[in-house]
PDB file of C-alpha atoms in Angstrom:
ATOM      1  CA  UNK A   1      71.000 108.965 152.975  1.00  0.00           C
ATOM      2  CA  UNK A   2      67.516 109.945 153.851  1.00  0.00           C
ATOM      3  CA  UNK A   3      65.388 112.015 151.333  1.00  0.00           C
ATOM      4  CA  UNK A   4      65.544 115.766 152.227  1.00  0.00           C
ATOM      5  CA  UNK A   5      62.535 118.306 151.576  1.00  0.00           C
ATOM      6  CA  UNK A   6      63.178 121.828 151.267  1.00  0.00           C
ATOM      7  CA  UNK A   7      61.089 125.031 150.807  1.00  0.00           C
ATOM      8  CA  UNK A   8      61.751 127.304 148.558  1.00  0.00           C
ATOM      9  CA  UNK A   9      61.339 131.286 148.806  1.00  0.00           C
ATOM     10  CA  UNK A  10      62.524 134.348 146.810  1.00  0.00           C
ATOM     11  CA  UNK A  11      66.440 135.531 147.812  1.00  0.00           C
ATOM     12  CA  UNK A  12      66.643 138.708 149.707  1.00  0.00           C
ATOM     13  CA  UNK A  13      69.191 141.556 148.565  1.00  0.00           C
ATOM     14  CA  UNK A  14      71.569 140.709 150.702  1.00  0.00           C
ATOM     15  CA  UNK A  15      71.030 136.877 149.833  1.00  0.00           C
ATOM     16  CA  UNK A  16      71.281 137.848 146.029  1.00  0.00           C
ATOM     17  CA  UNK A  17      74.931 139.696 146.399  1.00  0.00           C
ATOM     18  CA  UNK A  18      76.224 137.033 148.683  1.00  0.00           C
ATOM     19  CA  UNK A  19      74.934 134.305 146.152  1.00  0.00           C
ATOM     20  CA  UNK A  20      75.903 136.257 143.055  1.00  0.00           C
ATOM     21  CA  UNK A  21      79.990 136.732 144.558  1.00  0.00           C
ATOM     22  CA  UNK A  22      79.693 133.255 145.045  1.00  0.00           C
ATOM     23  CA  UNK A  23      78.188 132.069 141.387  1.00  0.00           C
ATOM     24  CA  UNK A  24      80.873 134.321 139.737  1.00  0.00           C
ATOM     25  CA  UNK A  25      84.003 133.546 142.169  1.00  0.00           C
ATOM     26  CA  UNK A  26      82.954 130.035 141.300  1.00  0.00           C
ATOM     27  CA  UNK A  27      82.623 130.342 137.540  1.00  0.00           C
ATOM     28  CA  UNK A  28      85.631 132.529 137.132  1.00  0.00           C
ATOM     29  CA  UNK A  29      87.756 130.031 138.772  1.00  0.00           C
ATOM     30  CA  UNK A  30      85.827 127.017 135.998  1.00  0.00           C
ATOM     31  CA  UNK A  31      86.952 129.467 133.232  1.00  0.00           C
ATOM     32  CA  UNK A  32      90.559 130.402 134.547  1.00  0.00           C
ATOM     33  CA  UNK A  33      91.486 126.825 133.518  1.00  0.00           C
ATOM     34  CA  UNK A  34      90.658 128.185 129.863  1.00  0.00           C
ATOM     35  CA  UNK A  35      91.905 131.860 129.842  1.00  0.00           C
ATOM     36  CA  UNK A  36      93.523 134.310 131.967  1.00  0.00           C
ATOM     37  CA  UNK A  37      91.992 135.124 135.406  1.00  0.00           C
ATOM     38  CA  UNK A  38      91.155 138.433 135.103  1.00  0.00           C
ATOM     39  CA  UNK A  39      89.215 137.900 131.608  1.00  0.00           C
ATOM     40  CA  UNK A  40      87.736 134.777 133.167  1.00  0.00           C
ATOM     41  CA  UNK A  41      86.266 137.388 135.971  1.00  0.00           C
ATOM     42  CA  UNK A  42      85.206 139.692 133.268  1.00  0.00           C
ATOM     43  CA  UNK A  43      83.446 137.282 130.880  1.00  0.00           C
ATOM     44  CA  UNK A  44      81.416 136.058 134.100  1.00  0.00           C
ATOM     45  CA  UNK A  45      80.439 139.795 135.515  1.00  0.00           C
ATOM     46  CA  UNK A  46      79.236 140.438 131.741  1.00  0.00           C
ATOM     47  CA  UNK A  47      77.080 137.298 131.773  1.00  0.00           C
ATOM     48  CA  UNK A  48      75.453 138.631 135.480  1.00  0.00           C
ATOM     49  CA  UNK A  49      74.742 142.165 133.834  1.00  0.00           C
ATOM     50  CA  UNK A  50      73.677 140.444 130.687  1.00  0.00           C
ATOM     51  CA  UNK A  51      70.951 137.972 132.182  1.00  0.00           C
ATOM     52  CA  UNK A  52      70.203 139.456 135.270  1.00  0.00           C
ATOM     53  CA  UNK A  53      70.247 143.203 134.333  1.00  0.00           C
ATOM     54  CA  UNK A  54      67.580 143.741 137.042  1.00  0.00           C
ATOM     55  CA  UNK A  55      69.143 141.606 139.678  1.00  0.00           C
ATOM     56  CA  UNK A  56      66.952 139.605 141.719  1.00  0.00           C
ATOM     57  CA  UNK A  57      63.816 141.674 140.467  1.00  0.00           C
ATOM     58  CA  UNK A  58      65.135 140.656 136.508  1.00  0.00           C
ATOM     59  CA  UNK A  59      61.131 139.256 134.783  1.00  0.00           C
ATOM     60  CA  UNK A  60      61.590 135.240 134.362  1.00  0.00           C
ATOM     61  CA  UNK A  61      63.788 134.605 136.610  1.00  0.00           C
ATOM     62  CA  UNK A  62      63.544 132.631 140.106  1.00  0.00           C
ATOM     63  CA  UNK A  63      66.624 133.651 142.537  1.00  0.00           C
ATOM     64  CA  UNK A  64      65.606 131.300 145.671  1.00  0.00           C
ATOM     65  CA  UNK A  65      67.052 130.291 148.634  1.00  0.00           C
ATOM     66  CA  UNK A  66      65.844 126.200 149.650  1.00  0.00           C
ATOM     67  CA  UNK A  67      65.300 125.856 153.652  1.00  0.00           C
ATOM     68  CA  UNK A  68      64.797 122.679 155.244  1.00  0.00           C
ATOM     69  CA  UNK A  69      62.092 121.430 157.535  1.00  0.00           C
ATOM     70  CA  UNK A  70      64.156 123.262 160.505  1.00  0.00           C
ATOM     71  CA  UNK A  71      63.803 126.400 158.955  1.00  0.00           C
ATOM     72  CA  UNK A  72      68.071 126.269 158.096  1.00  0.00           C
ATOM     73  CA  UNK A  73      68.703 127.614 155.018  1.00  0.00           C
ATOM     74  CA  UNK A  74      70.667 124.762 153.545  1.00  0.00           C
ATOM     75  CA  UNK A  75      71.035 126.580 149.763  1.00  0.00           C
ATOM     76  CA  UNK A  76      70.168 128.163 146.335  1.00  0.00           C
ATOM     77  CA  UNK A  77      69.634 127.883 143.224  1.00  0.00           C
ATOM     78  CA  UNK A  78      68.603 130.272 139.883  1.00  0.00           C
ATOM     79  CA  UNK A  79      66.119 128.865 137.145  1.00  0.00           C
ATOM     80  CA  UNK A  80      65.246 130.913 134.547  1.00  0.00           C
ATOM     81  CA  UNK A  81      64.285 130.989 130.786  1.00  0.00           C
ATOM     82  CA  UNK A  82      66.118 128.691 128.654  1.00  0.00           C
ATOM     83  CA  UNK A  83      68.537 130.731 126.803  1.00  0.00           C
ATOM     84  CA  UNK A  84      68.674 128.387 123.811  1.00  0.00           C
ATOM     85  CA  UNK A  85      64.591 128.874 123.201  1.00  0.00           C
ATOM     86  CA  UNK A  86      63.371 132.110 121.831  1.00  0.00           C
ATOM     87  CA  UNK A  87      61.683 134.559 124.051  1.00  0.00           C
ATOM     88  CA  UNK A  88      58.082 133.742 124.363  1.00  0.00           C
ATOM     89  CA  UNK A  89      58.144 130.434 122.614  1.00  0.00           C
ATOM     90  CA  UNK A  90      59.973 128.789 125.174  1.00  0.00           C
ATOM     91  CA  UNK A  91      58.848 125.432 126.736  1.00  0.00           C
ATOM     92  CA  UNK A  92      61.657 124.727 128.875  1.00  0.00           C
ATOM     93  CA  UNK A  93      63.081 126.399 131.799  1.00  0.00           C
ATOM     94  CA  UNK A  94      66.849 126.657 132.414  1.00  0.00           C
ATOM     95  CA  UNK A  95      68.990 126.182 135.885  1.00  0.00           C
ATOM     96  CA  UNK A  96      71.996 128.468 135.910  1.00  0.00           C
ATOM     97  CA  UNK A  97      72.794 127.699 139.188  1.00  0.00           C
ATOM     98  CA  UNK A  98      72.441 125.523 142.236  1.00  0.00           C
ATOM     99  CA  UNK A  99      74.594 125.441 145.046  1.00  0.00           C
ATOM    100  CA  UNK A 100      74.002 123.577 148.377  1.00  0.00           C
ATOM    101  CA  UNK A 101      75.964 125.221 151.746  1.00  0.00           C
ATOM    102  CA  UNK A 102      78.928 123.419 152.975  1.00  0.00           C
ATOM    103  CA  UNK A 103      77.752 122.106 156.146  1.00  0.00           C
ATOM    104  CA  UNK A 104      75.021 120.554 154.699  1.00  0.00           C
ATOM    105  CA  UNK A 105      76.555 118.699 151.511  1.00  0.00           C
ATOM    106  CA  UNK A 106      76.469 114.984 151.285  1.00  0.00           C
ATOM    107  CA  UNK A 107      72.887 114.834 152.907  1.00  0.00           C
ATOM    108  CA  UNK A 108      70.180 114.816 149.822  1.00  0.00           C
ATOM    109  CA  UNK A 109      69.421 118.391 149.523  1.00  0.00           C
ATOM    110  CA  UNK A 110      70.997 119.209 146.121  1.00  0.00           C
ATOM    111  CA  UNK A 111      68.552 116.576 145.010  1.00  0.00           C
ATOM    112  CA  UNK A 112      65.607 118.496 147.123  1.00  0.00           C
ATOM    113  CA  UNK A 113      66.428 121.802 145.830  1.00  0.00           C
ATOM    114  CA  UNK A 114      66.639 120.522 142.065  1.00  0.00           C
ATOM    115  CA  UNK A 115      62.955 118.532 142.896  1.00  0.00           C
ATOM    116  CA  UNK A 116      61.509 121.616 144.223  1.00  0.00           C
ATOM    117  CA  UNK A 117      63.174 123.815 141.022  1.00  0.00           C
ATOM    118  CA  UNK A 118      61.554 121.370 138.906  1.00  0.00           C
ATOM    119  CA  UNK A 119      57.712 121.393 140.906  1.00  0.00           C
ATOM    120  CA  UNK A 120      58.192 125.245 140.555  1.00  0.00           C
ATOM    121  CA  UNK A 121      58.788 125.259 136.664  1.00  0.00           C
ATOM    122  CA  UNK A 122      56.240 122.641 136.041  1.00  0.00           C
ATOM    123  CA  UNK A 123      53.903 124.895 138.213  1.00  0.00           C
ATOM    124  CA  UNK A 124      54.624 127.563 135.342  1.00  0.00           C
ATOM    125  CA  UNK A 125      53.222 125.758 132.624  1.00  0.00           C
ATOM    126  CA  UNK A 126      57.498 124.525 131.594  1.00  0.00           C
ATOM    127  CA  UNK A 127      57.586 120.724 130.373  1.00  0.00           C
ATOM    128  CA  UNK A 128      61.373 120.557 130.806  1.00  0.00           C
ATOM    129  CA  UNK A 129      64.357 121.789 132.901  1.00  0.00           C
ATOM    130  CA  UNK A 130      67.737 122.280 130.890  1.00  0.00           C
ATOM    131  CA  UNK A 131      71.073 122.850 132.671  1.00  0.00           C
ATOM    132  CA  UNK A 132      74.948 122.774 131.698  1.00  0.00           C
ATOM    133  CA  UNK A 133      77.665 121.184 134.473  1.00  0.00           C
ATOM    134  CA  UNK A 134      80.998 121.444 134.519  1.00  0.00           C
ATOM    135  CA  UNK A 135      82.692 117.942 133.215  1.00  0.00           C
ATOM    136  CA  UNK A 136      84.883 117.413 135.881  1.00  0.00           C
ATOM    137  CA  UNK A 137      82.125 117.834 138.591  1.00  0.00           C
ATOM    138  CA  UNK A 138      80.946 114.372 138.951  1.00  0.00           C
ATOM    139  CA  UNK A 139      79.345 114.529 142.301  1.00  0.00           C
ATOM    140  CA  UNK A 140      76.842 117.012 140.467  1.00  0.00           C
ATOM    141  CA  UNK A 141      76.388 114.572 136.699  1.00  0.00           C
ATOM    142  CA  UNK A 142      75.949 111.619 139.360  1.00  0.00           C
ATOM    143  CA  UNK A 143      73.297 113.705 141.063  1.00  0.00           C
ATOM    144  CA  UNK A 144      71.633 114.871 137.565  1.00  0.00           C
ATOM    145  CA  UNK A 145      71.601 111.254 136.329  1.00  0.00           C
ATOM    146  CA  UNK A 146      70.189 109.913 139.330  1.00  0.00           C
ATOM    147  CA  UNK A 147      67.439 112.674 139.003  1.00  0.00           C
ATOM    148  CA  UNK A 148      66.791 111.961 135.691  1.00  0.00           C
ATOM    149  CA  UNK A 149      68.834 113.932 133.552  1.00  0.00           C
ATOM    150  CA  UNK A 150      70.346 112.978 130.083  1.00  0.00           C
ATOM    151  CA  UNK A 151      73.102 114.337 128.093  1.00  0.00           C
ATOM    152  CA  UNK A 152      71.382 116.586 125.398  1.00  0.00           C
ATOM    153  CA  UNK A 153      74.600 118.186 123.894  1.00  0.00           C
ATOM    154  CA  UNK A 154      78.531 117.257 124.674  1.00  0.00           C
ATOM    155  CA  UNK A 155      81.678 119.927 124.810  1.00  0.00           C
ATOM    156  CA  UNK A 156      85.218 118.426 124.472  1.00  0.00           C
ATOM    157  CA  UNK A 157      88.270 120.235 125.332  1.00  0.00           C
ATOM    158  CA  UNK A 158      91.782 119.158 124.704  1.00  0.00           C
ATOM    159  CA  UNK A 159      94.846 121.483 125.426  1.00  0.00           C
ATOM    160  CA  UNK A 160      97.789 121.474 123.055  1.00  0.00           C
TER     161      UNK A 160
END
């Protein structure tokens, strides 16, 4: 697999709704293993309103859309404070989302858009980029690990 670059530029509004129904379809369906579907939906529109109450225009937060060399917008991702660090003190930056388009998964440019997430953090004065991934979603802890990443905290779920 060769090593992908990509660009990265502030989502328009029609970017940031068409990413957004996609972050929360996503994360509803994660949750609706866990509780019913519709409170699964709910729980994830709160945690838009709660952390992006100004949408794509919300202080401290990146919404970006990675292109490639080609100019193809190949995905996004959306870094902002660490929610575990208090406002203000905060030395680490947090991704709460990174997706990479269909047609071009497989190819290196979930690593490129995390690289370029990280240059832009570090470029903000952030020593460290936190995330949280779904356990079942190897693909993405193979792609963390490779990049870097180590465990900081575990979750463990077994249903009765």
């Amino acid at each position: 697999m060769d090593a992908q670059q990509v660009t990265l530029r502030k989502m328009t509004p029609t970017e940031y709704r068409a990413a957004t129904e996609h972050r929360e379809a996503e994360a509803a369906r994660a949750l609706g293993k866990f509780m019913p579907e519709e409170l699964a939906r709910e729980r994830v529109r709160h945690g838009t309103a709660k952390f992006l109450p100004d949408g794509p225009d919300t202080a401290g937060h990146q919404l970006v859309m990675a292109e490639n060399g080609s100019g193809e917008v190949v995905g996004n991702a959306w870094i902002g404070p660490d929610p575990g660090q208090a406002s203000g003190t905060a030395s680490s930056a947090w991704l709460y989302d990174i997706n990479v388009f269909e047609p071009f998964r497989r190819r290196g440019y979930g690593s490129a858009i995390l690289a370029a997430a990280e240059e832009l953090v570090a470029r903000e004065g952030k020593t460290a980029l936190a995330l949280n991934v779904v356990g079942g979603n190897e693909a993405a802890i193979a792609m963390y690990r490779h990049s870097g990443y180590e465990v900081s905290s575990m979750s463990m779920r077994k249903n009765l």
